[in-house]
XYZ file of N, CA and C in Angstrom:
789
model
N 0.825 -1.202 0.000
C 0.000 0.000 0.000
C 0.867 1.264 0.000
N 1.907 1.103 0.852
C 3.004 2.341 0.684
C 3.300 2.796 -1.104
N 3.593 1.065 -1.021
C 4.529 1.540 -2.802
C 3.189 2.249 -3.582
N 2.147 1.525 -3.241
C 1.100 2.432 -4.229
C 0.888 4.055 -3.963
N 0.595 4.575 -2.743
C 0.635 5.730 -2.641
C 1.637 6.384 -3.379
N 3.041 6.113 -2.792
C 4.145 7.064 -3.540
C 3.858 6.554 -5.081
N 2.955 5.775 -5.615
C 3.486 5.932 -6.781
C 2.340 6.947 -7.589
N 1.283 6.516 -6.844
C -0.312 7.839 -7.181
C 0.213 8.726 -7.339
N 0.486 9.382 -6.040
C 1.291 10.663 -5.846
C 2.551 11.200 -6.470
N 3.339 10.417 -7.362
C 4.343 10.798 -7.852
C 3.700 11.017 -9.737
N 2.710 10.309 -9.641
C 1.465 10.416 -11.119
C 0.778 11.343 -10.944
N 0.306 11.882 -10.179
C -0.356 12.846 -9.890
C 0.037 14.144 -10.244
N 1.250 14.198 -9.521
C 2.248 15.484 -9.213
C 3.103 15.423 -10.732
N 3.243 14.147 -11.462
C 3.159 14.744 -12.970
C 2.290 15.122 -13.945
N 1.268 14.629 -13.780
C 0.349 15.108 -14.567
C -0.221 16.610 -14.148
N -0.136 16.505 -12.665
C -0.580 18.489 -13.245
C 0.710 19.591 -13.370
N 2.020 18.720 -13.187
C 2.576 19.669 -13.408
C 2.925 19.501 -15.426
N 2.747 18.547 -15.674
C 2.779 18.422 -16.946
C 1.193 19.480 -17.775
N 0.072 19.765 -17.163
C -0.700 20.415 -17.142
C -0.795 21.826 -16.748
N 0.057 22.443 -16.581
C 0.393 23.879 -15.975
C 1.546 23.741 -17.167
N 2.484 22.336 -17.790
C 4.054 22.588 -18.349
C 3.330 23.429 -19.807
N 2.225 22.502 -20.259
C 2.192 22.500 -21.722
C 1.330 23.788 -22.443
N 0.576 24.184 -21.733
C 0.461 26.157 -21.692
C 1.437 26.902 -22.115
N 2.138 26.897 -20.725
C 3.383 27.876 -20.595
C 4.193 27.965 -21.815
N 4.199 26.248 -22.032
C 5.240 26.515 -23.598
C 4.874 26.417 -24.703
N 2.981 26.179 -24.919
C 2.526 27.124 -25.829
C 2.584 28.409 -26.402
N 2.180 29.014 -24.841
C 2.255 30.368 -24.790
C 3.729 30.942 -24.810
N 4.715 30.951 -24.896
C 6.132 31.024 -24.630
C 6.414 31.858 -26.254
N 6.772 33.458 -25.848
C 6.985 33.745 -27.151
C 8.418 34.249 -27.120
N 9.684 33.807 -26.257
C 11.296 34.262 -26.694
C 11.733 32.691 -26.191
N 12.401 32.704 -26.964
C 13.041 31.113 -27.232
C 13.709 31.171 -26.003
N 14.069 31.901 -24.698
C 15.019 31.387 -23.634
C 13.800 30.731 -22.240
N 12.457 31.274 -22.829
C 11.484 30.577 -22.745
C 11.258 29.083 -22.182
N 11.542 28.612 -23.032
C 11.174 27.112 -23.455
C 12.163 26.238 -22.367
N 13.876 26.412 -22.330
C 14.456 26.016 -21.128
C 13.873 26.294 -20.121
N 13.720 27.304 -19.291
C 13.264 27.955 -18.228
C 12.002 27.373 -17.937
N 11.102 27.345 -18.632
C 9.948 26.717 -18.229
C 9.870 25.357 -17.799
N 10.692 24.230 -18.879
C 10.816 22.994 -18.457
C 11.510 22.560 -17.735
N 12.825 23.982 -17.142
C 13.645 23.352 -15.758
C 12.547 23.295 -14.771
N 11.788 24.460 -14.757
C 10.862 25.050 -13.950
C 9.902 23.555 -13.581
N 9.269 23.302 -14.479
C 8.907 21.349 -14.774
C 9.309 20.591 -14.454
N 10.364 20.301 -14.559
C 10.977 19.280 -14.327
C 11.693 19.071 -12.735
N 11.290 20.436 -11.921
C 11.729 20.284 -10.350
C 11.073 19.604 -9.664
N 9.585 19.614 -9.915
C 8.592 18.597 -9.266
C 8.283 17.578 -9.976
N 8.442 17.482 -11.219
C 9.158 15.728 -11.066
C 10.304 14.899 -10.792
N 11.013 15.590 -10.758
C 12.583 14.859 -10.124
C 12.055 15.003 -8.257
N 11.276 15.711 -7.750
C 11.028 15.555 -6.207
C 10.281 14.273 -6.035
N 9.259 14.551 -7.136
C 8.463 13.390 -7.005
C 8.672 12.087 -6.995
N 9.613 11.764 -8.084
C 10.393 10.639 -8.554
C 11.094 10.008 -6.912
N 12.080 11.422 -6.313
C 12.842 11.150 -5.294
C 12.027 10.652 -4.064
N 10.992 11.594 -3.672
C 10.035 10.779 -2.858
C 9.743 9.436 -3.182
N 9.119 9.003 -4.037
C 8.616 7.765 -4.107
C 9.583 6.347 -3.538
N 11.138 7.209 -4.826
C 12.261 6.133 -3.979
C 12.617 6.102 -2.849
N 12.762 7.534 -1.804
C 12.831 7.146 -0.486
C 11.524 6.251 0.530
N 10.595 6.553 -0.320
C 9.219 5.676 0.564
C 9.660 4.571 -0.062
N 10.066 4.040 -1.072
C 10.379 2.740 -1.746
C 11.162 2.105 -0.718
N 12.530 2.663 -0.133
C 13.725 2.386 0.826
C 13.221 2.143 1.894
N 12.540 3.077 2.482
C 11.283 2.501 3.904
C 10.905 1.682 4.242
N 9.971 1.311 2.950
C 9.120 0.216 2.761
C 10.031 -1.112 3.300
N 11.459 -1.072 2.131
C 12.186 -2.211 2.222
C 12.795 -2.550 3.264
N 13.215 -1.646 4.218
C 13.478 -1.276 5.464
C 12.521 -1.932 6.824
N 11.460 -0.928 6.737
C 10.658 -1.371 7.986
C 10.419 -3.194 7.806
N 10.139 -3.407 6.103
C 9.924 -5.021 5.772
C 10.619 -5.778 6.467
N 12.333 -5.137 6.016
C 13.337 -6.026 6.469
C 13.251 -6.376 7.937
N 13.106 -5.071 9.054
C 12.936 -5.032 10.162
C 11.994 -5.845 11.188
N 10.755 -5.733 10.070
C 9.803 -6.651 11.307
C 10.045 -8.278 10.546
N 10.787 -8.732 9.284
C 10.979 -9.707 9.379
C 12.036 -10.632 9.973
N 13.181 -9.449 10.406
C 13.980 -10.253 11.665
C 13.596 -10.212 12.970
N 12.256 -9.444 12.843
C 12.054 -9.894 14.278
C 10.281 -10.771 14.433
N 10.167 -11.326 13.175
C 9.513 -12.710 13.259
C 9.627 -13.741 13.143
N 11.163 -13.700 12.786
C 12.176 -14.594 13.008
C 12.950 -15.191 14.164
N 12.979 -14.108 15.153
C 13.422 -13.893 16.276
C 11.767 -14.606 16.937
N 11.260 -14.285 16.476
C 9.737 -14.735 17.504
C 9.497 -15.983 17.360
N 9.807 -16.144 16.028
C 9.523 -17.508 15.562
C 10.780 -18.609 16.632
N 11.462 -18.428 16.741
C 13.108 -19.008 17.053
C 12.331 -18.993 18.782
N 11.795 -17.641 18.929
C 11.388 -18.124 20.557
C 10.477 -19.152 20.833
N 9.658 -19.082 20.022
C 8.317 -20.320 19.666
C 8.822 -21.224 19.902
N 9.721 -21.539 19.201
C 10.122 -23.132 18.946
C 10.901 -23.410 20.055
N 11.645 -22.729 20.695
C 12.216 -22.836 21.934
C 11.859 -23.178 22.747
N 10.642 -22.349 23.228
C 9.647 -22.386 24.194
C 8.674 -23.824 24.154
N 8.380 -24.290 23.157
C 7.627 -25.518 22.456
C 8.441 -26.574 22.695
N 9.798 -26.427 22.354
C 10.857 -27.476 22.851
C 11.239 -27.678 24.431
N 10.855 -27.095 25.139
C 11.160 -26.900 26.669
C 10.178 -27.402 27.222
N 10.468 -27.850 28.383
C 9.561 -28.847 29.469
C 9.480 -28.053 30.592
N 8.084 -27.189 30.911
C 7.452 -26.039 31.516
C 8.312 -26.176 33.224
N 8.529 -27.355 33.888
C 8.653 -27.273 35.249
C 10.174 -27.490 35.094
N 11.152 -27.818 34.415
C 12.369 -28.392 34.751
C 13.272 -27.128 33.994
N 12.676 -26.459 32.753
C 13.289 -25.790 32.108
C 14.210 -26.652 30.942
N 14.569 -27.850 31.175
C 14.933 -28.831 30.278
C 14.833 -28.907 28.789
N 14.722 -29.660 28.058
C 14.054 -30.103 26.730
C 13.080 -31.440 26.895
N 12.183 -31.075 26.237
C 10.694 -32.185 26.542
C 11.055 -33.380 25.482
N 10.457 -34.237 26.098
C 10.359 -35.692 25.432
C 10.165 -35.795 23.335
N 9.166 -34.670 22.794
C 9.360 -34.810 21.530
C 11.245 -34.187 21.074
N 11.174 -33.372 21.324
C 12.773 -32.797 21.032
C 14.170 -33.816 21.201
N 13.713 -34.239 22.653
C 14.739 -35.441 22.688
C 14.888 -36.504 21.597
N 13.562 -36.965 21.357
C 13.443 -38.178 20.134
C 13.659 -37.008 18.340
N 13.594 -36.000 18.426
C 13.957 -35.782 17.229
C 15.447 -35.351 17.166
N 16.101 -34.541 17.922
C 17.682 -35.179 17.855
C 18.052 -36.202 18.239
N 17.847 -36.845 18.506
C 18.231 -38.267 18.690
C 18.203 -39.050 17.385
N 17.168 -38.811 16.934
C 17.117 -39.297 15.105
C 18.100 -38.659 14.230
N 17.758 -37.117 14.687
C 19.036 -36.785 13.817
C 20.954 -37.212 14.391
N 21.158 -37.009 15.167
C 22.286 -37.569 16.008
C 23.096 -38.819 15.215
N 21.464 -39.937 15.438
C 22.069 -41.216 14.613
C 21.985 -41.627 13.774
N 21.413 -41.033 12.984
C 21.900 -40.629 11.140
C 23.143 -40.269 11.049
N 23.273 -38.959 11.732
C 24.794 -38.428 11.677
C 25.830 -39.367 12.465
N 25.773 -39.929 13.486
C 26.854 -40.987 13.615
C 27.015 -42.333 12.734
N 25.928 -42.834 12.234
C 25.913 -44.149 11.094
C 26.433 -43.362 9.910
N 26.234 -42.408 9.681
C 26.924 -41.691 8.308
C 28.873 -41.290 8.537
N 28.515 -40.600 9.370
C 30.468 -40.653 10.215
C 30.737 -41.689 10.653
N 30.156 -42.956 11.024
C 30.757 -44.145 11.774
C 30.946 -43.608 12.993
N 30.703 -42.202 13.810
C 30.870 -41.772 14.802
C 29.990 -42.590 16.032
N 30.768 -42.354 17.539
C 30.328 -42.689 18.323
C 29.152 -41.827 19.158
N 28.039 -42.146 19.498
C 26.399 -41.759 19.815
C 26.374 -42.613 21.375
N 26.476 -41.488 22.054
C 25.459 -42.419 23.297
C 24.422 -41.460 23.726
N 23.395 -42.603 25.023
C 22.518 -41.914 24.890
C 22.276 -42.898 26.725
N 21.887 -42.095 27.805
C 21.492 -42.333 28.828
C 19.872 -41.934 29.470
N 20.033 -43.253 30.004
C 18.411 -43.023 30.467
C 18.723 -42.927 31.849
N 17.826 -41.909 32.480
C 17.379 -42.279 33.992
C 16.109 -41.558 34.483
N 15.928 -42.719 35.276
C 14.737 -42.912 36.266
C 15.101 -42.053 37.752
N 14.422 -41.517 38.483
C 13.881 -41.257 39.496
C 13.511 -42.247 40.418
N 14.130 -42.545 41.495
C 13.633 -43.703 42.238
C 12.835 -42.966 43.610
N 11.343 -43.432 43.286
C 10.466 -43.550 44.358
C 10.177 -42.012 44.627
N 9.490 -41.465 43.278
C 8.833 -39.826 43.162
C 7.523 -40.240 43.759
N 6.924 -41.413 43.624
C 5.663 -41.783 44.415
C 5.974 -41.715 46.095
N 6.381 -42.014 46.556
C 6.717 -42.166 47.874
C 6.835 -40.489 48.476
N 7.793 -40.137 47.495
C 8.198 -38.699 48.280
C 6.751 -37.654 47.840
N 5.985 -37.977 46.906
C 4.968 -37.025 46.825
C 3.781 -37.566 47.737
N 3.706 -39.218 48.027
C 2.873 -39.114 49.276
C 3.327 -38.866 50.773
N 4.364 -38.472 50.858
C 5.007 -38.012 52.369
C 5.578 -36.868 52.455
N 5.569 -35.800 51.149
C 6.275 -34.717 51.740
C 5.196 -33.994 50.230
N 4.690 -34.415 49.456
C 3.276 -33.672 48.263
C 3.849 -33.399 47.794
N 3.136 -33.230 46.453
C 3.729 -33.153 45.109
C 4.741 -31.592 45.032
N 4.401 -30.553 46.040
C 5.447 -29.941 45.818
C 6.671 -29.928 46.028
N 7.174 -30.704 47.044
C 8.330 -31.351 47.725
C 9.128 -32.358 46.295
N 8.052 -33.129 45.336
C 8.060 -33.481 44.274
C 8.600 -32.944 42.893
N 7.943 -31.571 42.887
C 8.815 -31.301 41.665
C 9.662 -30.300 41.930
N 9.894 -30.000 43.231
C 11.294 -29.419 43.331
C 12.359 -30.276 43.114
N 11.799 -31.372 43.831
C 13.406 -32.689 43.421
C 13.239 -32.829 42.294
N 11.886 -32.799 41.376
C 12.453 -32.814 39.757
C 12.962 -31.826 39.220
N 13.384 -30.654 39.516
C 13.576 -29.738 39.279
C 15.161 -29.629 39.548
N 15.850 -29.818 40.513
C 17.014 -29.922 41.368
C 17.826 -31.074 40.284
N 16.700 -32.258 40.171
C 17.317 -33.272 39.456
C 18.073 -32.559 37.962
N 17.496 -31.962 37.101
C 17.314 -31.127 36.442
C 18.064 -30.449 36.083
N 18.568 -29.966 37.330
C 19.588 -29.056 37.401
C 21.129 -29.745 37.903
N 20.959 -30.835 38.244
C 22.025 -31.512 38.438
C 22.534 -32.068 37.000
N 21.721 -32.523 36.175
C 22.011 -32.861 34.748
C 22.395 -32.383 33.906
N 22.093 -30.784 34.079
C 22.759 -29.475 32.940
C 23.687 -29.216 33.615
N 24.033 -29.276 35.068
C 25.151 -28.812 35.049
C 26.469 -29.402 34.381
N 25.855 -31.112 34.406
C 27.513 -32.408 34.239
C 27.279 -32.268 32.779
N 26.340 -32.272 32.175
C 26.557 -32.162 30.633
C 27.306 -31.440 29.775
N 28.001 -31.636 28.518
C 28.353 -30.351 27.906
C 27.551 -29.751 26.942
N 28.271 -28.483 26.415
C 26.934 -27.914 25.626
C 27.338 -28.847 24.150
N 27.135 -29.668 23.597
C 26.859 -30.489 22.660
C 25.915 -31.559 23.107
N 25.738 -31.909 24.358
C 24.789 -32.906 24.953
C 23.805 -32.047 24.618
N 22.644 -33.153 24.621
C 21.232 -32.815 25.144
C 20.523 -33.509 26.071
N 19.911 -32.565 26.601
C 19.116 -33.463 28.405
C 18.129 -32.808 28.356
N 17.065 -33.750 28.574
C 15.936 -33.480 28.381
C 15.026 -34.299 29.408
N 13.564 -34.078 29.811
C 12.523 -34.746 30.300
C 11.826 -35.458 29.588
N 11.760 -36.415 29.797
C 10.956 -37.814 28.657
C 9.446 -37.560 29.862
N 9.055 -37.422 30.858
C 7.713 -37.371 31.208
C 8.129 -37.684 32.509
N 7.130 -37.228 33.382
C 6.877 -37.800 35.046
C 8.576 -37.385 35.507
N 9.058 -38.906 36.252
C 10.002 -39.317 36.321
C 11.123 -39.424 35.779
N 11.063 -38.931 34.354
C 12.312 -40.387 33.199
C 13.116 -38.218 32.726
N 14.338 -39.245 32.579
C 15.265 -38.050 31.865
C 15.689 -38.569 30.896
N 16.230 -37.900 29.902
C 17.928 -38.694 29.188
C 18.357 -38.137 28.643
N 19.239 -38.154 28.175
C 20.733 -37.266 27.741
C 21.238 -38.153 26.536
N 21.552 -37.338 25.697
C 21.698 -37.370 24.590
C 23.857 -36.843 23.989
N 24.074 -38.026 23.683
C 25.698 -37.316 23.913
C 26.371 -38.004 22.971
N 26.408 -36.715 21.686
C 27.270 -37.156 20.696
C 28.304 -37.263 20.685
N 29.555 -38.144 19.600
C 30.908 -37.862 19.628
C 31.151 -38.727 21.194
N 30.416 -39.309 21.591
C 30.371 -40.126 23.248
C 30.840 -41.730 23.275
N 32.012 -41.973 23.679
C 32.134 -43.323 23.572
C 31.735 -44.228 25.110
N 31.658 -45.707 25.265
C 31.149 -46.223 26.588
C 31.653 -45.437 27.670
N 32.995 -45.425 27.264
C 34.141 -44.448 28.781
C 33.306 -43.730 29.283
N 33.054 -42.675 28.033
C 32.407 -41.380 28.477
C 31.268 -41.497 28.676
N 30.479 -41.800 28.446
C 29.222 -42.054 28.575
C 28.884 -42.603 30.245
N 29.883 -43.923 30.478
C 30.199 -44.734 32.230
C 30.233 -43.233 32.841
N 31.657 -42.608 32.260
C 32.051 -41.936 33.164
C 30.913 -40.613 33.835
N 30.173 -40.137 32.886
C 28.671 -39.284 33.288
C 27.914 -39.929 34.050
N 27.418 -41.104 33.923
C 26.841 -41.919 34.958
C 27.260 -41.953 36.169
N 28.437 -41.759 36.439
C 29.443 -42.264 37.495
C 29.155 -40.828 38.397
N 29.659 -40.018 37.907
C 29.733 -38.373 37.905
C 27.962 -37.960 38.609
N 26.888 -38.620 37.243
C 25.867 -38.162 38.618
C 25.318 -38.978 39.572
N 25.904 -39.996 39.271
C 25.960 -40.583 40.666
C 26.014 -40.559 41.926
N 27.387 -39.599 41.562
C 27.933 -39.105 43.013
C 27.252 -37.842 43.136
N 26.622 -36.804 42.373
C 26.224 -35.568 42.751
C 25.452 -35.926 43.682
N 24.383 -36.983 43.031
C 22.922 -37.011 43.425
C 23.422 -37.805 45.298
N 24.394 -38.419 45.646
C 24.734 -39.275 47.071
C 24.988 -37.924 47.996
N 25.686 -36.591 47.327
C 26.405 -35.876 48.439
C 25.212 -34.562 48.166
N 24.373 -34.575 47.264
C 23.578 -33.423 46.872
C 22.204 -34.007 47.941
N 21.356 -32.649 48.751
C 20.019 -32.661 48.529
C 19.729 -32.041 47.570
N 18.220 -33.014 47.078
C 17.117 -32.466 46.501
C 16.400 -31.701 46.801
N 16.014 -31.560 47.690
C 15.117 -30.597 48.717
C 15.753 -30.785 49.873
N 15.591 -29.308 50.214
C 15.975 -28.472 51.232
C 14.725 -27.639 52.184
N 14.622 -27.592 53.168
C 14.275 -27.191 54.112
C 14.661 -26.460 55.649
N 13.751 -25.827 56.267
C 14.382 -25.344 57.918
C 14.254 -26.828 58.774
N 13.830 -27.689 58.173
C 13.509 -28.917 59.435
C 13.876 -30.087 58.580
N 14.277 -30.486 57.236
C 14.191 -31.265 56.961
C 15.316 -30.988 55.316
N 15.598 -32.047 54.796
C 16.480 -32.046 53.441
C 16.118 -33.891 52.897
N 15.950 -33.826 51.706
C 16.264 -34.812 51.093
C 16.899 -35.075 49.642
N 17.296 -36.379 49.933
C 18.640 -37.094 49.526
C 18.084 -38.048 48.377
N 17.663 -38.137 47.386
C 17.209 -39.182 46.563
C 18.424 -40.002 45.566
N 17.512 -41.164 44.600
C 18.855 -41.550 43.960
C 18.238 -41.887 43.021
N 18.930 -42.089 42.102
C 18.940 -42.106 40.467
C 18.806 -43.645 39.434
N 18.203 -44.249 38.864
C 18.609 -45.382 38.240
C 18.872 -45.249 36.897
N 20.369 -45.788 35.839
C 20.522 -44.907 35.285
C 20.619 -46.264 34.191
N 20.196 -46.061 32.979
C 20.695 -47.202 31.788
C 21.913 -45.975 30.684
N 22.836 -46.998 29.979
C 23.493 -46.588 29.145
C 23.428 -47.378 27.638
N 23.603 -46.325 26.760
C 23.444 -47.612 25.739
C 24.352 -46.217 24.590
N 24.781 -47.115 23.236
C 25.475 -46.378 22.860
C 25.581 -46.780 21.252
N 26.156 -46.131 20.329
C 26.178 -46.668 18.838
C 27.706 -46.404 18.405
N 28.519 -47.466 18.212
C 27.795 -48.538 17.788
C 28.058 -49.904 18.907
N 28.275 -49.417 19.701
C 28.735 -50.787 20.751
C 27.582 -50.846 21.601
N 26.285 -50.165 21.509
C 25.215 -50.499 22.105
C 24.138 -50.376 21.430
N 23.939 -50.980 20.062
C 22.702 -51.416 19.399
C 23.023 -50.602 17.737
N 22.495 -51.023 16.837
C 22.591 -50.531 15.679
C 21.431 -49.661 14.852
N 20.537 -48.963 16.029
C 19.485 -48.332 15.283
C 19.246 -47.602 16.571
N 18.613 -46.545 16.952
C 18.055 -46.046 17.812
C 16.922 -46.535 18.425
N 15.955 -47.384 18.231
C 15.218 -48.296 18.486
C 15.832 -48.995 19.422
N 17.165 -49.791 19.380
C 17.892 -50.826 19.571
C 18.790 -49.694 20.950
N 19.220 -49.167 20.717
C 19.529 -48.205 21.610
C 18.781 -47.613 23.046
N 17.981 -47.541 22.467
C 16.655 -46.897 23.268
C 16.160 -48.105 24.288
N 16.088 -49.198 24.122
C 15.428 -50.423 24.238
C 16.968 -51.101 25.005
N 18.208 -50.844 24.811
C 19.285 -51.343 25.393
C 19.246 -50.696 26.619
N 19.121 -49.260 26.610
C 19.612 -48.628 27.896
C 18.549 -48.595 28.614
N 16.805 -48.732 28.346
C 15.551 -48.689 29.088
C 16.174 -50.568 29.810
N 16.388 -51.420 29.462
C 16.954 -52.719 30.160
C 17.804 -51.939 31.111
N 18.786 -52.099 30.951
C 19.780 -51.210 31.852
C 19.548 -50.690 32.514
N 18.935 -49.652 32.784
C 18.259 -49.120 33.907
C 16.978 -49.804 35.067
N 16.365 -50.905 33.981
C 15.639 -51.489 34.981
C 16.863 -52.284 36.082
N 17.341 -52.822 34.993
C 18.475 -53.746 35.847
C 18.872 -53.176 37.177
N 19.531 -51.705 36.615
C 20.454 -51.271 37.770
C 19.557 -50.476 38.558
N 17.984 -50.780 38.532
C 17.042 -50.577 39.961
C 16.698 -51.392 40.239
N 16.308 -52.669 39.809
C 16.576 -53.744 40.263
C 17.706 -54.182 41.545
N 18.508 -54.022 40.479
C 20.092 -54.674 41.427
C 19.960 -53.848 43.086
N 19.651 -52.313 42.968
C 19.734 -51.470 44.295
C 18.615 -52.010 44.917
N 17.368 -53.118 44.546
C 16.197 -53.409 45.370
C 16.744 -54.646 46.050
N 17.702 -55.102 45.748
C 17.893 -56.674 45.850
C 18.761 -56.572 47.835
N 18.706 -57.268 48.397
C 19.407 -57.838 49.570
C 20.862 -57.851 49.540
N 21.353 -57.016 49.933
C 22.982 -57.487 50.144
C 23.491 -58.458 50.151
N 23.154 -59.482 51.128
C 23.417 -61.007 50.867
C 22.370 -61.959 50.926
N 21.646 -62.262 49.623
C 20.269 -63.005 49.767
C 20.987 -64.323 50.412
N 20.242 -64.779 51.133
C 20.389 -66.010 52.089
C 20.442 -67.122 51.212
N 19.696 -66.862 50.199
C 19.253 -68.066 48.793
C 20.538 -68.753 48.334
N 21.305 -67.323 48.392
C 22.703 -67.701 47.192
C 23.919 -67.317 48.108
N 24.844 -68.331 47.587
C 25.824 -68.423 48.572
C 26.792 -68.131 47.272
N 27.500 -66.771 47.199
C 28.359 -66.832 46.169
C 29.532 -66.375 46.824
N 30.636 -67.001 45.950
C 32.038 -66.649 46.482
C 32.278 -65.380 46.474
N 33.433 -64.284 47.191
C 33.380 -63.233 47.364
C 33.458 -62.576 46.151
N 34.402 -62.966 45.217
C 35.055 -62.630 43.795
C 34.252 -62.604 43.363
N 32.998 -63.486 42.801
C 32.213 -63.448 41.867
C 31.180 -62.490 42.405
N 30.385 -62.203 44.009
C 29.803 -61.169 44.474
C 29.990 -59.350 43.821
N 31.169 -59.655 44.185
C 32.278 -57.832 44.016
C 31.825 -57.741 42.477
N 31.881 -59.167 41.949
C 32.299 -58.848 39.833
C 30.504 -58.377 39.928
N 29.781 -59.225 40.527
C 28.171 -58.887 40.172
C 28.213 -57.435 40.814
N 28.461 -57.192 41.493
C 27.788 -55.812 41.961
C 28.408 -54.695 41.350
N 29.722 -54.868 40.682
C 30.432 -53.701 39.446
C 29.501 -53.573 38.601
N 29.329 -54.731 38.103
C 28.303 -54.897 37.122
C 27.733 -53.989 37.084
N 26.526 -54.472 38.033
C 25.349 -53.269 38.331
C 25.169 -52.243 38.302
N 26.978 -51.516 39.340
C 26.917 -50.179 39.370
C 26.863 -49.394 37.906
N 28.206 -50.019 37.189
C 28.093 -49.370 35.612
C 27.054 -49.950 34.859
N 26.225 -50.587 35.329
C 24.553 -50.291 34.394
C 24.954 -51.340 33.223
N 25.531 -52.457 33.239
C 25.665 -53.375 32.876
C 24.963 -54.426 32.927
C-alpha cells in the first residue's frame, strides 16, 4: 500500500505539473522561454520521482525489520515448544527428534552416539510423604544436576513424570560410564530438597546404551539402555546377601560392578 501511494502521488504530481508545463510553452513567445519553463517542470518531477524512492527504501526497510524480528519470535516459539514447563529442560518430543538426527549423523560418520536413560527412584513415595510440591522441586534440582555435568553439545531433556535422558554425541562407553558415574555421586552428596527442618537425599537409576557398541538403530539403543536401567534398579532393590545364594566373594564384588556401571 506504501509503494502504491508514492506511486499515485508521484502520477499525480506529474500530470498536473505536466498540465500547468504545456500552456506555458505554448504560450512562450522568446526562445530562452522554453528552457526555463521545463527546468521550472521538471523540479517537481525529479522531487516526485525522489520521494517515491525514499518511501520505496522505507518500505524495504521497515519489511526487512519486522521480518527479523519474526524470526526472532519464531526461534522463541520453537524454543519455548521445545522446553519442558517445570524443569526448564528439553521435553520428550525434542529429545526423540535429535536423537534421530544424532544417529543418522553418527551411522553416516561411523561416529560414536550415546545416549542415557534415567529414572527417578520412588517420586511416588516422596509425593505421598512430603506432596507433590516437595516433588517437583526434586524434579527440578534433578534437572539441574544434569545441565550442570553435561556439555553444551549434549542434550538433556525430560521424557515425562520421572524419566530423563541425555543425549551425547561424539560419546564413547568411557564417556558415557564416566557421566553416569559423575551423577551418581552428585545425586549421594547433593540434597534435593531443602528445608528449615528437613532435606532430602534421593537416587537415580541410570541405563546406558550407545552406537555402535550399544545397538545398531536407535530403536535398539533406546530399548538397550531402558533394560539397563531397569536392571540397575533392580540390582539397588535386591538384599545385600540373599540367604538363597551363597556366592564366592570374587564373583559377588564382579556382580555388583556390574550393576553399578549399568551393565
Amino acid at each position: 500500500m506504501i509503494r502504491r501511494v508514492a506511486w499515485t502521488g508521484g502520477f499525480a504530481v506529474a500530470v498536473v505539473t505536466l498540465a500547468l508545463l504545456v500552456p506555458l510553452l505554448i504560450s512562450a513567445q522568446h526562445q530562452w522561454q522554453y528552457p526555463v519553463y521545463s527546468a521550472l517542470g521538471g523540479i517537481p518531477l525529479a522531487y516526485a520521482l525522489f520521494c517515491s524512492l525514499v518511501l520505496f527504501r522505507m518500505q524495504v526497510t521497515v519489511l526487512n525489520r519486522h521480518e527479523a524480528q519474526l524470526l526472532i519470535r519464531v526461534s522463541e516459539l520453537k524454543e519455548m515448544a521445545a522446553r519442558d514447563e517445570m524443569t526448564g529442560m528439553y521435553n520428550r518430543r525434542h529429545f526423540y527428534e535429535v536423537a534421530e538426527v544424532e544417529m543418522a549423523r553418527a551411522q553416516s560418520r561411523r561416529d560414536n552416539l550415546s545416549i542415557l536413560l534415567l529414572d527417578l527412584d520412588g517420586l511416588k513415595t516422596i509425593n505421598d510423604e512430603y506432596g507433590h510440591g516437595v516433588g517437583d522441586v526434586v524434579l527440578t534440582s534433578l534437572g539441574g544436576v544434569i545441565s550442570k555435568h553435561i556439555r553444551g553439545s549434549d542434550v538433556g531433556a525430560r521424557l515425562g513424570g520421572d524419566e530423563f535422558g541425555i543425549i551425547m554425541p561424539g560419546t564413547d562407553k568411557r564417556g558415557a560410564f564416566a557421566l553416569a558415574q559423575r551423577l551418581w555421586e552428585e545425586m549421594e552428596r547433593t540434597p534435593m530438597y531443602q528445608s528449615e527442618t528437613s532435606e532430602l537425599t534421593v537416587t537415580v537409576s541410570i541405563g546406558v546404551a550407545g552406537y555402535p557398541w550399544g545397538g545398531d538403530s536407535l530403536e535398539e539403543m533406546l530399548h538397550w539402555a531402558d533394560a539397563d536401567m531397569y536392571a540397575n534398579k533392580v540390582s539397588r532393590r535386591l538384599p545385600e546377601h540373599p540367604p538363597e545364594l551363597q556366592l564366592e566373594e570374587e564373583d559377588n564384588s564382579t556382580l555388583i560392578d556390574d550393576y553399578v556401571l549399568g551393565n
